Amino acid sequence: GDSVTQMEGPVTLSEEACLTINCTYTATGYPSLFWYVQYPGEGLQLLLKATKADDKGSNKGFEATYRKETTSFHLEKGSVQVSDSAVYFCALSEDSNYQLIWGAGTKLIIKP
Amino acid sequence: NAGVMQNPRHLVRRRGQEARLRCSPMKGHSHVYWYRQLPEEGLKFMVYLQKENIIDESGMPKERFSAEFPKEGPSILRIQQVVRGDSAAYFCASSLMGQANQPQHFGDGTRLSIL
């Protein structure tokens, strides 16, 4: 079945460092891909999405490009801030299905 | 606040009691999804409802769990005779349409603790 694999956390970086959180997926069809962020004690917020190959989603300085050839959707940011500390989830949904399939989440800790 | 509203934020129950979790979708949304998040894990789909109808409950445990989304009022996730293993965060999401590329908007969750 479909699945999402994220790099294990926690990922600890200093402020202004570059960030990459890896996400790869397996799917039978042509999924839509999402990154959600969960701040401590809160629900999930949609960060960005891409619905077809080579699409780039971007928001709040974060970017991710839908790479069909490598089945990946890595999250990147050029310069992280302490306020970016959160858990980041990669997720997919198949064309024919509304269910979101989730990665296990990657905890990001940014130190001042 | 026009977002997805869940209540209560925290719920404590003793084994054998009932837990009722409520979710009001975003204004204008008629599609509701429930997910469960166990500690240190990602979310797992439980059930998808559209007004008055259960569309897909393939992720719901066969016993003790039920969900509804009445014509009027919030969606309710009900857990009867709770056990320790039911301790988790339960998230509700809503969408405008029930399609794969439509983003699901999430509430802040209900954190259920079973004593």
PDB file of C-alpha atoms in Angstrom:
ATOM      1  CA  GLY A   1       0.000   0.000   0.000  1.00  0.00           C
ATOM      2  CA  ASP A   2       0.865   3.662  -0.075  1.00  0.00           C
ATOM      3  CA  SER A   3       3.393   4.936   2.439  1.00  0.00           C
ATOM      4  CA  VAL A   4       5.442   7.979   3.400  1.00  0.00           C
ATOM      5  CA  THR A   5       8.922   7.851   4.911  1.00  0.00           C
ATOM      6  CA  GLN A   6      10.515  10.819   6.615  1.00  0.00           C
ATOM      7  CA  MET A   7      13.961  11.277   8.067  1.00  0.00           C
ATOM      8  CA  GLU A   8      14.080  10.575  11.762  1.00  0.00           C
ATOM      9  CA  GLY A   9      14.376  13.372  14.217  1.00  0.00           C
ATOM     10  CA  PRO A  10      15.020  15.303  16.162  1.00  0.00           C
ATOM     11  CA  VAL A  11      16.882  17.576  13.813  1.00  0.00           C
ATOM     12  CA  THR A  12      18.764  20.259  15.745  1.00  0.00           C
ATOM     13  CA  LEU A  13      20.084  23.329  13.954  1.00  0.00           C
ATOM     14  CA  SER A  14      21.350  26.768  14.833  1.00  0.00           C
ATOM     15  CA  GLU A  15      19.416  29.839  13.807  1.00  0.00           C
ATOM     16  CA  GLU A  16      20.038  30.883  10.188  1.00  0.00           C
ATOM     17  CA  ALA A  17      21.215  27.400   9.187  1.00  0.00           C
ATOM     18  CA  CYS A  18      19.922  25.670   6.045  1.00  0.00           C
ATOM     19  CA  LEU A  19      17.269  23.048   6.500  1.00  0.00           C
ATOM     20  CA  THR A  20      16.409  19.920   4.542  1.00  0.00           C
ATOM     21  CA  ILE A  21      13.921  17.346   5.813  1.00  0.00           C
ATOM     22  CA  ASN A  22      13.764  14.339   3.540  1.00  0.00           C
ATOM     23  CA  CYS A  23      10.484  12.755   2.511  1.00  0.00           C
ATOM     24  CA  THR A  24      10.012   9.861   0.097  1.00  0.00           C
ATOM     25  CA  TYR A  25       6.818   8.088  -0.804  1.00  0.00           C
ATOM     26  CA  THR A  26       5.409   5.003  -2.454  1.00  0.00           C
ATOM     27  CA  ALA A  27       2.108   5.252  -4.262  1.00  0.00           C
ATOM     28  CA  THR A  28       0.264   3.316  -6.927  1.00  0.00           C
ATOM     29  CA  GLY A  29      -1.123   6.339  -8.738  1.00  0.00           C
ATOM     30  CA  TYR A  30      -0.408  10.054  -8.952  1.00  0.00           C
ATOM     31  CA  PRO A  31      -0.694  11.430  -5.457  1.00  0.00           C
ATOM     32  CA  SER A  32      -0.934  14.967  -4.178  1.00  0.00           C
ATOM     33  CA  LEU A  33       1.808  15.741  -1.669  1.00  0.00           C
ATOM     34  CA  PHE A  34       1.618  17.903   1.429  1.00  0.00           C
ATOM     35  CA  TRP A  35       3.754  19.229   4.260  1.00  0.00           C
ATOM     36  CA  TYR A  36       1.997  19.985   7.526  1.00  0.00           C
ATOM     37  CA  VAL A  37       3.521  21.628  10.609  1.00  0.00           C
ATOM     38  CA  GLN A  38       2.508  21.019  14.212  1.00  0.00           C
ATOM     39  CA  TYR A  39       3.608  23.564  16.800  1.00  0.00           C
ATOM     40  CA  PRO A  40       3.775  22.405  20.435  1.00  0.00           C
ATOM     41  CA  GLY A  41       0.315  21.755  21.862  1.00  0.00           C
ATOM     42  CA  GLU A  42      -1.440  22.721  18.655  1.00  0.00           C
ATOM     43  CA  GLY A  43      -3.081  21.075  15.705  1.00  0.00           C
ATOM     44  CA  LEU A  44      -1.682  20.654  12.236  1.00  0.00           C
ATOM     45  CA  GLN A  45      -1.387  23.498   9.794  1.00  0.00           C
ATOM     46  CA  LEU A  46      -0.979  23.024   6.094  1.00  0.00           C
ATOM     47  CA  LEU A  47       2.427  24.420   5.186  1.00  0.00           C
ATOM     48  CA  LEU A  48       2.530  23.738   1.453  1.00  0.00           C
ATOM     49  CA  LYS A  49       1.349  21.320  -1.186  1.00  0.00           C
ATOM     50  CA  ALA A  50       2.044  20.116  -4.719  1.00  0.00           C
ATOM     51  CA  THR A  51      -0.421  18.238  -6.862  1.00  0.00           C
ATOM     52  CA  LYS A  52       1.638  17.095  -9.847  1.00  0.00           C
ATOM     53  CA  ALA A  53       5.182  16.247 -10.873  1.00  0.00           C
ATOM     54  CA  ASP A  54       7.674  19.151 -10.895  1.00  0.00           C
ATOM     55  CA  ASP A  55       5.286  21.416  -9.002  1.00  0.00           C
ATOM     56  CA  LYS A  56       6.969  23.465  -6.288  1.00  0.00           C
ATOM     57  CA  GLY A  57       5.033  24.347  -3.165  1.00  0.00           C
ATOM     58  CA  SER A  58       6.221  27.261  -1.086  1.00  0.00           C
ATOM     59  CA  ASN A  59       5.144  29.147   2.013  1.00  0.00           C
ATOM     60  CA  LYS A  60       6.832  31.124   4.791  1.00  0.00           C
ATOM     61  CA  GLY A  61      10.261  30.603   3.226  1.00  0.00           C
ATOM     62  CA  PHE A  62       9.805  26.824   3.002  1.00  0.00           C
ATOM     63  CA  GLU A  63       9.850  25.031  -0.339  1.00  0.00           C
ATOM     64  CA  ALA A  64       9.347  21.492  -1.587  1.00  0.00           C
ATOM     65  CA  THR A  65       9.427  20.159  -5.135  1.00  0.00           C
ATOM     66  CA  TYR A  66       7.414  17.137  -6.280  1.00  0.00           C
ATOM     67  CA  ARG A  67      10.008  14.804  -7.828  1.00  0.00           C
ATOM     68  CA  LYS A  68       8.305  11.874  -9.507  1.00  0.00           C
ATOM     69  CA  GLU A  69      11.553  10.293 -10.717  1.00  0.00           C
ATOM     70  CA  THR A  70      12.895   9.988  -7.179  1.00  0.00           C
ATOM     71  CA  THR A  71       9.452   9.786  -5.489  1.00  0.00           C
ATOM     72  CA  SER A  72      10.517  12.537  -3.130  1.00  0.00           C
ATOM     73  CA  PHE A  73       9.150  15.763  -1.672  1.00  0.00           C
ATOM     74  CA  HIS A  74      11.955  17.133   0.497  1.00  0.00           C
ATOM     75  CA  LEU A  75      11.253  20.210   2.611  1.00  0.00           C
ATOM     76  CA  GLU A  76      13.861  22.997   2.438  1.00  0.00           C
ATOM     77  CA  LYS A  77      14.437  26.393   3.959  1.00  0.00           C
ATOM     78  CA  GLY A  78      17.449  28.588   3.431  1.00  0.00           C
ATOM     79  CA  SER A  79      17.624  30.219   6.859  1.00  0.00           C
ATOM     80  CA  VAL A  80      15.672  28.827   9.814  1.00  0.00           C
ATOM     81  CA  GLN A  81      14.433  30.762  12.831  1.00  0.00           C
ATOM     82  CA  VAL A  82      13.773  29.710  16.406  1.00  0.00           C
ATOM     83  CA  SER A  83      10.056  30.072  15.671  1.00  0.00           C
ATOM     84  CA  ASP A  84      10.332  27.265  13.086  1.00  0.00           C
ATOM     85  CA  SER A  85      10.793  24.744  15.913  1.00  0.00           C
ATOM     86  CA  ALA A  86       7.943  22.274  15.471  1.00  0.00           C
ATOM     87  CA  VAL A  87       7.135  18.818  14.167  1.00  0.00           C
ATOM     88  CA  TYR A  88       6.882  18.562  10.391  1.00  0.00           C
ATOM     89  CA  PHE A  89       4.758  15.910   8.694  1.00  0.00           C
ATOM     90  CA  CYS A  90       4.893  14.822   5.089  1.00  0.00           C
ATOM     91  CA  ALA A  91       1.654  13.352   3.727  1.00  0.00           C
ATOM     92  CA  LEU A  92       0.098  12.179   0.498  1.00  0.00           C
ATOM     93  CA  SER A  93      -3.327  11.497  -0.880  1.00  0.00           C
ATOM     94  CA  GLU A  94      -4.011   9.431  -3.961  1.00  0.00           C
ATOM     95  CA  ASP A  95      -5.987  10.832  -6.876  1.00  0.00           C
ATOM     96  CA  SER A  96      -8.854   8.509  -6.166  1.00  0.00           C
ATOM     97  CA  ASN A  97      -8.799   8.782  -2.397  1.00  0.00           C
ATOM     98  CA  TYR A  98      -9.206  11.546   0.130  1.00  0.00           C
ATOM     99  CA  GLN A  99      -7.380   9.740   2.932  1.00  0.00           C
ATOM    100  CA  LEU A 100      -4.147  11.387   3.945  1.00  0.00           C
ATOM    101  CA  ILE A 101      -1.273   8.934   4.421  1.00  0.00           C
ATOM    102  CA  TRP A 102       1.221  10.343   6.897  1.00  0.00           C
ATOM    103  CA  GLY A 103       4.882  10.087   7.642  1.00  0.00           C
ATOM    104  CA  ALA A 104       5.883   9.681  11.275  1.00  0.00           C
ATOM    105  CA  GLY A 105       6.907  13.330  11.596  1.00  0.00           C
ATOM    106  CA  THR A 106      10.279  15.005  12.066  1.00  0.00           C
ATOM    107  CA  LYS A 107      10.868  17.141  15.118  1.00  0.00           C
ATOM    108  CA  LEU A 108      12.882  20.268  14.351  1.00  0.00           C
ATOM    109  CA  ILE A 109      14.682  22.156  17.111  1.00  0.00           C
ATOM    110  CA  ILE A 110      16.251  25.504  16.306  1.00  0.00           C
ATOM    111  CA  LYS A 111      18.702  26.918  18.837  1.00  0.00           C
ATOM    112  CA  PRO A 112      19.404  30.650  19.068  1.00  0.00           C
TER     113      PRO A 112
ATOM    114  CA  ASN B   1     -12.468  32.113  14.529  1.00  0.00           C
ATOM    115  CA  ALA B   2     -13.597  30.484  11.325  1.00  0.00           C
ATOM    116  CA  GLY B   3     -11.256  27.506  11.660  1.00  0.00           C
ATOM    117  CA  VAL B   4     -11.973  23.940  12.666  1.00  0.00           C
ATOM    118  CA  MET B   5     -13.027  23.876  16.310  1.00  0.00           C
ATOM    119  CA  GLN B   6     -12.535  20.847  18.491  1.00  0.00           C
ATOM    120  CA  ASN B   7     -13.552  20.427  22.092  1.00  0.00           C
ATOM    121  CA  PRO B   8     -12.579  19.632  24.638  1.00  0.00           C
ATOM    122  CA  ARG B   9      -8.844  20.249  24.185  1.00  0.00           C
ATOM    123  CA  HIS B  10      -8.059  17.769  26.933  1.00  0.00           C
ATOM    124  CA  LEU B  11     -10.234  14.950  28.182  1.00  0.00           C
ATOM    125  CA  VAL B  12      -9.498  12.580  31.042  1.00  0.00           C
ATOM    126  CA  ARG B  13     -11.526   9.409  31.489  1.00  0.00           C
ATOM    127  CA  ARG B  14     -11.281   6.302  33.631  1.00  0.00           C
ATOM    128  CA  ARG B  15     -11.260   2.888  32.061  1.00  0.00           C
ATOM    129  CA  GLY B  16     -14.784   1.805  31.155  1.00  0.00           C
ATOM    130  CA  GLN B  17     -16.188   5.321  30.769  1.00  0.00           C
ATOM    131  CA  GLU B  18     -17.355   6.936  27.562  1.00  0.00           C
ATOM    132  CA  ALA B  19     -15.499   9.690  25.704  1.00  0.00           C
ATOM    133  CA  ARG B  20     -17.254  12.109  23.359  1.00  0.00           C
ATOM    134  CA  LEU B  21     -15.155  14.327  21.148  1.00  0.00           C
ATOM    135  CA  ARG B  22     -16.684  17.173  19.175  1.00  0.00           C
ATOM    136  CA  CYS B  23     -15.660  18.850  15.956  1.00  0.00           C
ATOM    137  CA  SER B  24     -17.169  21.835  14.189  1.00  0.00           C
ATOM    138  CA  PRO B  25     -15.798  22.133  10.652  1.00  0.00           C
ATOM    139  CA  MET B  26     -14.772  25.328   8.965  1.00  0.00           C
ATOM    140  CA  LYS B  27     -17.645  27.440   7.769  1.00  0.00           C
ATOM    141  CA  GLY B  28     -18.928  26.121   4.479  1.00  0.00           C
ATOM    142  CA  HIS B  29     -17.169  22.760   4.776  1.00  0.00           C
ATOM    143  CA  SER B  30     -19.337  19.664   4.718  1.00  0.00           C
ATOM    144  CA  HIS B  31     -16.592  17.016   4.655  1.00  0.00           C
ATOM    145  CA  VAL B  32     -15.118  15.912   7.977  1.00  0.00           C
ATOM    146  CA  TYR B  33     -12.280  13.516   8.707  1.00  0.00           C
ATOM    147  CA  TRP B  34     -11.080  12.077  12.012  1.00  0.00           C
ATOM    148  CA  TYR B  35      -7.487  11.003  12.618  1.00  0.00           C
ATOM    149  CA  ARG B  36      -5.750   9.493  15.624  1.00  0.00           C
ATOM    150  CA  GLN B  37      -2.188  10.282  16.613  1.00  0.00           C
ATOM    151  CA  LEU B  38      -0.458   7.942  19.001  1.00  0.00           C
ATOM    152  CA  PRO B  39       2.563   9.263  20.909  1.00  0.00           C
ATOM    153  CA  GLU B  40       5.642   9.713  18.719  1.00  0.00           C
ATOM    154  CA  GLU B  41       3.743   8.584  15.616  1.00  0.00           C
ATOM    155  CA  GLY B  42       2.109  10.139  12.601  1.00  0.00           C
ATOM    156  CA  LEU B  43      -1.619  10.391  12.163  1.00  0.00           C
ATOM    157  CA  LYS B  44      -3.779   7.470  11.144  1.00  0.00           C
ATOM    158  CA  PHE B  45      -7.053   7.938   9.266  1.00  0.00           C
ATOM    159  CA  MET B  46     -10.134   6.791  11.123  1.00  0.00           C
ATOM    160  CA  VAL B  47     -13.305   7.930   9.372  1.00  0.00           C
ATOM    161  CA  TYR B  48     -14.635  10.280   6.706  1.00  0.00           C
ATOM    162  CA  LEU B  49     -18.102  11.771   6.974  1.00  0.00           C
ATOM    163  CA  GLN B  50     -20.240  14.031   4.898  1.00  0.00           C
ATOM    164  CA  LYS B  51     -23.345  15.601   6.381  1.00  0.00           C
ATOM    165  CA  GLU B  52     -25.468  12.792   7.868  1.00  0.00           C
ATOM    166  CA  ASN B  53     -23.464  10.111   6.038  1.00  0.00           C
ATOM    167  CA  ILE B  54     -20.456   7.965   6.867  1.00  0.00           C
ATOM    168  CA  ILE B  55     -18.507   7.697   3.629  1.00  0.00           C
ATOM    169  CA  ASP B  56     -15.523   5.638   4.798  1.00  0.00           C
ATOM    170  CA  GLU B  57     -14.927   4.153   8.230  1.00  0.00           C
ATOM    171  CA  SER B  58     -12.181   1.762   7.195  1.00  0.00           C
ATOM    172  CA  GLY B  59      -9.802   3.133   9.824  1.00  0.00           C
ATOM    173  CA  MET B  60     -12.180   2.846  12.745  1.00  0.00           C
ATOM    174  CA  PRO B  61     -11.802   0.013  15.243  1.00  0.00           C
ATOM    175  CA  LYS B  62     -14.721  -2.359  14.766  1.00  0.00           C
ATOM    176  CA  GLU B  63     -15.867  -2.137  18.363  1.00  0.00           C
ATOM    177  CA  ARG B  64     -16.487   0.698  20.817  1.00  0.00           C
ATOM    178  CA  PHE B  65     -15.847   3.499  18.288  1.00  0.00           C
ATOM    179  CA  SER B  66     -18.536   5.371  16.376  1.00  0.00           C
ATOM    180  CA  ALA B  67     -18.838   8.674  14.561  1.00  0.00           C
ATOM    181  CA  GLU B  68     -21.645  10.868  13.355  1.00  0.00           C
ATOM    182  CA  PHE B  69     -22.099  14.172  11.587  1.00  0.00           C
ATOM    183  CA  PRO B  70     -25.723  15.241  12.017  1.00  0.00           C
ATOM    184  CA  LYS B  71     -27.534  17.722   9.837  1.00  0.00           C
ATOM    185  CA  GLU B  72     -27.316  20.262  12.618  1.00  0.00           C
ATOM    186  CA  GLY B  73     -24.439  20.495  15.044  1.00  0.00           C
ATOM    187  CA  PRO B  74     -20.881  19.242  15.246  1.00  0.00           C
ATOM    188  CA  SER B  75     -19.412  15.913  14.267  1.00  0.00           C
ATOM    189  CA  ILE B  76     -19.039  13.572  17.236  1.00  0.00           C
ATOM    190  CA  LEU B  77     -16.468  10.820  17.728  1.00  0.00           C
ATOM    191  CA  ARG B  78     -17.655   8.507  20.475  1.00  0.00           C
ATOM    192  CA  ILE B  79     -15.553   5.933  22.274  1.00  0.00           C
ATOM    193  CA  GLN B  80     -17.388   3.591  24.599  1.00  0.00           C
ATOM    194  CA  GLN B  81     -15.803   1.656  27.461  1.00  0.00           C
ATOM    195  CA  VAL B  82     -12.442   3.327  27.001  1.00  0.00           C
ATOM    196  CA  VAL B  83      -9.216   1.419  27.608  1.00  0.00           C
ATOM    197  CA  ARG B  84      -5.662   2.651  28.224  1.00  0.00           C
ATOM    198  CA  GLY B  85      -4.745   2.070  24.595  1.00  0.00           C
ATOM    199  CA  ASP B  86      -7.264   4.714  23.528  1.00  0.00           C
ATOM    200  CA  SER B  87      -5.011   7.408  24.984  1.00  0.00           C
ATOM    201  CA  ALA B  88      -4.014   9.549  22.025  1.00  0.00           C
ATOM    202  CA  ALA B  89      -4.566  12.863  20.320  1.00  0.00           C
ATOM    203  CA  TYR B  90      -7.638  12.860  18.095  1.00  0.00           C
ATOM    204  CA  PHE B  91      -7.675  15.345  15.272  1.00  0.00           C
ATOM    205  CA  CYS B  92     -10.556  16.453  13.161  1.00  0.00           C
ATOM    206  CA  ALA B  93     -10.125  17.992   9.723  1.00  0.00           C
ATOM    207  CA  SER B  94     -12.557  19.450   7.243  1.00  0.00           C
ATOM    208  CA  SER B  95     -12.477  20.234   3.563  1.00  0.00           C
ATOM    209  CA  LEU B  96     -14.635  22.064   1.104  1.00  0.00           C
ATOM    210  CA  MET B  97     -14.805  19.085  -1.220  1.00  0.00           C
ATOM    211  CA  GLY B  98     -13.942  15.428  -0.743  1.00  0.00           C
ATOM    212  CA  GLN B  99     -11.180  15.265  -3.308  1.00  0.00           C
ATOM    213  CA  ALA B 100      -7.571  14.209  -2.978  1.00  0.00           C
ATOM    214  CA  ASN B 101      -6.001  17.521  -3.922  1.00  0.00           C
ATOM    215  CA  GLN B 102      -8.194  19.571  -1.633  1.00  0.00           C
ATOM    216  CA  PRO B 103      -6.301  20.543   1.513  1.00  0.00           C
ATOM    217  CA  GLN B 104      -7.713  19.362   4.784  1.00  0.00           C
ATOM    218  CA  HIS B 105      -7.822  21.966   7.523  1.00  0.00           C
ATOM    219  CA  PHE B 106      -7.188  20.686  11.016  1.00  0.00           C
ATOM    220  CA  GLY B 107      -8.390  21.587  14.469  1.00  0.00           C
ATOM    221  CA  ASP B 108      -6.112  21.738  17.496  1.00  0.00           C
ATOM    222  CA  GLY B 109      -7.061  18.231  18.534  1.00  0.00           C
ATOM    223  CA  THR B 110      -8.437  16.584  21.651  1.00  0.00           C
ATOM    224  CA  ARG B 111      -5.871  14.899  23.857  1.00  0.00           C
ATOM    225  CA  LEU B 112      -7.526  11.937  25.503  1.00  0.00           C
ATOM    226  CA  SER B 113      -5.944  10.430  28.593  1.00  0.00           C
ATOM    227  CA  ILE B 114      -7.251   7.228  30.129  1.00  0.00           C
ATOM    228  CA  LEU B 115      -6.500   6.630  33.785  1.00  0.00           C
TER     229      LEU B 115
END
